[in-house]
Amino acid sequence: MTKLEQVLNPAAVLTTGDRNGGSRSDHLPTEVKSPPAEARYTDTRPTRRGFLATSAAAGAIGLFRLGAPSDAQASGISPQPAKPRAATGDNAIRPFHIYVPEADLVDLRRRIAATRWPDKETVNDESQGIRLAEMQALVYYWGNGYNWRNIEAKLNALPEFVTTIDGVDIQFIHVCSREPNALPLILTHGWPGSPLEFLKVIGPLTDPVAHGGRAQDAFDVVIPAIPGYGFSGKPTDPGWNPDRVARAWDVLMKRLGYTRYVSQGGDHGSVISDALARQAPPGLLAIHLTMPATIPANLVKGINSGDPAPTELTAPELRAYNALSTFFGRNAAYGAMMVTRPQTIGYALVDSPSGLAAFTYEKIAEWTDSDGHPESVIGRDEILDDITLYWLTNSGASSSRFYWENNNNNFSAAAQKTNQIKVPVAITVFPGEIYRAPESWSRQAYPSLYYFHEVAKGGHFAAWEQPEIFSIEMRAAFKSLR
């Protein structure tokens, strides 16, 4: 993790009473309950008395550097340095705190200002890619108006942790509901998203009463970063494919003390949730998908080749066929690059902020339910939060490698072996997704499908775009499993 400080964040492990009084987004929970008693946080958490003693000692001798105290205060948390205790093996769960050195932000702005722009596109639409004027406006704001410290403070106001699984550090957010029977839920992001996609649903999921739901609808929420993404570690050996990540997710949930849980994902998260369901570890109750793999085997070749649709398809099936054919024929070059040469594209993504922004913003614009204007549903600063996270963590290449590891058709039922899934499956179709999975294909692909619903708004980044609808879907999809 280049130049990023990971330090103990005592506020993340204090009781609810210690955390009250901070300023929070309307979507964040009003109260954060301590993790389950059986969770093994005691590997690194000092006692209250010991914490105060080590804090005073560390402050007196200056052992720890704390970054940007003003940002921590703005988030309602006042982190103090605490001397870390020796972990008892690799199962330790350590509190996590984010501080990006100011020099890194200065360097980012310098690079943005030095952007060498290409000549203007020769068409009046996006058929050649994001238009020059649109990118120049976004990047100018990135270098002159955007402030990373805002999202840094918001993240540090949440309980963040890191633990080592299978030799790689997994960084995650873990917010427990105040409701005693909350259902544990692990949420998995994709590309070009990140755990930031889920920040606006933490409140509605963990505190449903405050957001129009019922106490019995509550979830405990775990939001990990896929290895190679965000603040998780970067694998140094091959093999971190969806199956390996899925196994790590089960280890994480069990390490947190959960004996039963559900999984949700879109994009990579759907593929990982599929893998988890195929493995069917004890305690996994069900999965929920927003980008399911439903293409029937007999249609894969025609879609990939751009062949005309078979005449016997129903209207929803024809719509899906044509959307997927257009995607593979005109809009999937990004994936082909990452599947085949992640290291090569990585040089551009980690060296040029404007190149990274263009590469990722294009897909955010294309895949949101926003008529090509994602700021209208997500917000410009939130989009730049995500892009900046990729930049500051130097994860352009490491995140691309997940495509190389997966190297599969994420929409094909046969490729994803969905017929092997026996765990109950729920699907919500958002209209702005890359394709709208037809119910007929979905039931054929997933024999254990028990919930299928189409909603009116939202796209590929469902929780990010429509947090209220997404939260309602989580409650409805998993209601029967409580």
Coordinates of N, CA and C in Angstrom, one line a residue, residues 177 294 349 404:
S177 N -25.9 -3.5 13.3 CA -27.1 -2.8 13.6 C -27.3 -2.8 15.2
T294 N -27.1 -15.2 -17.0 CA -28.3 -16.0 -17.4 C -28.3 -16.3 -18.9
L349 N -2.8 3.5 -16.5 CA -3.8 3.8 -15.4 C -3.1 4.3 -14.1
W404 N -8.1 -10.7 -15.6 CA -7.2 -11.7 -16.1 C -7.4 -13.0 -15.4

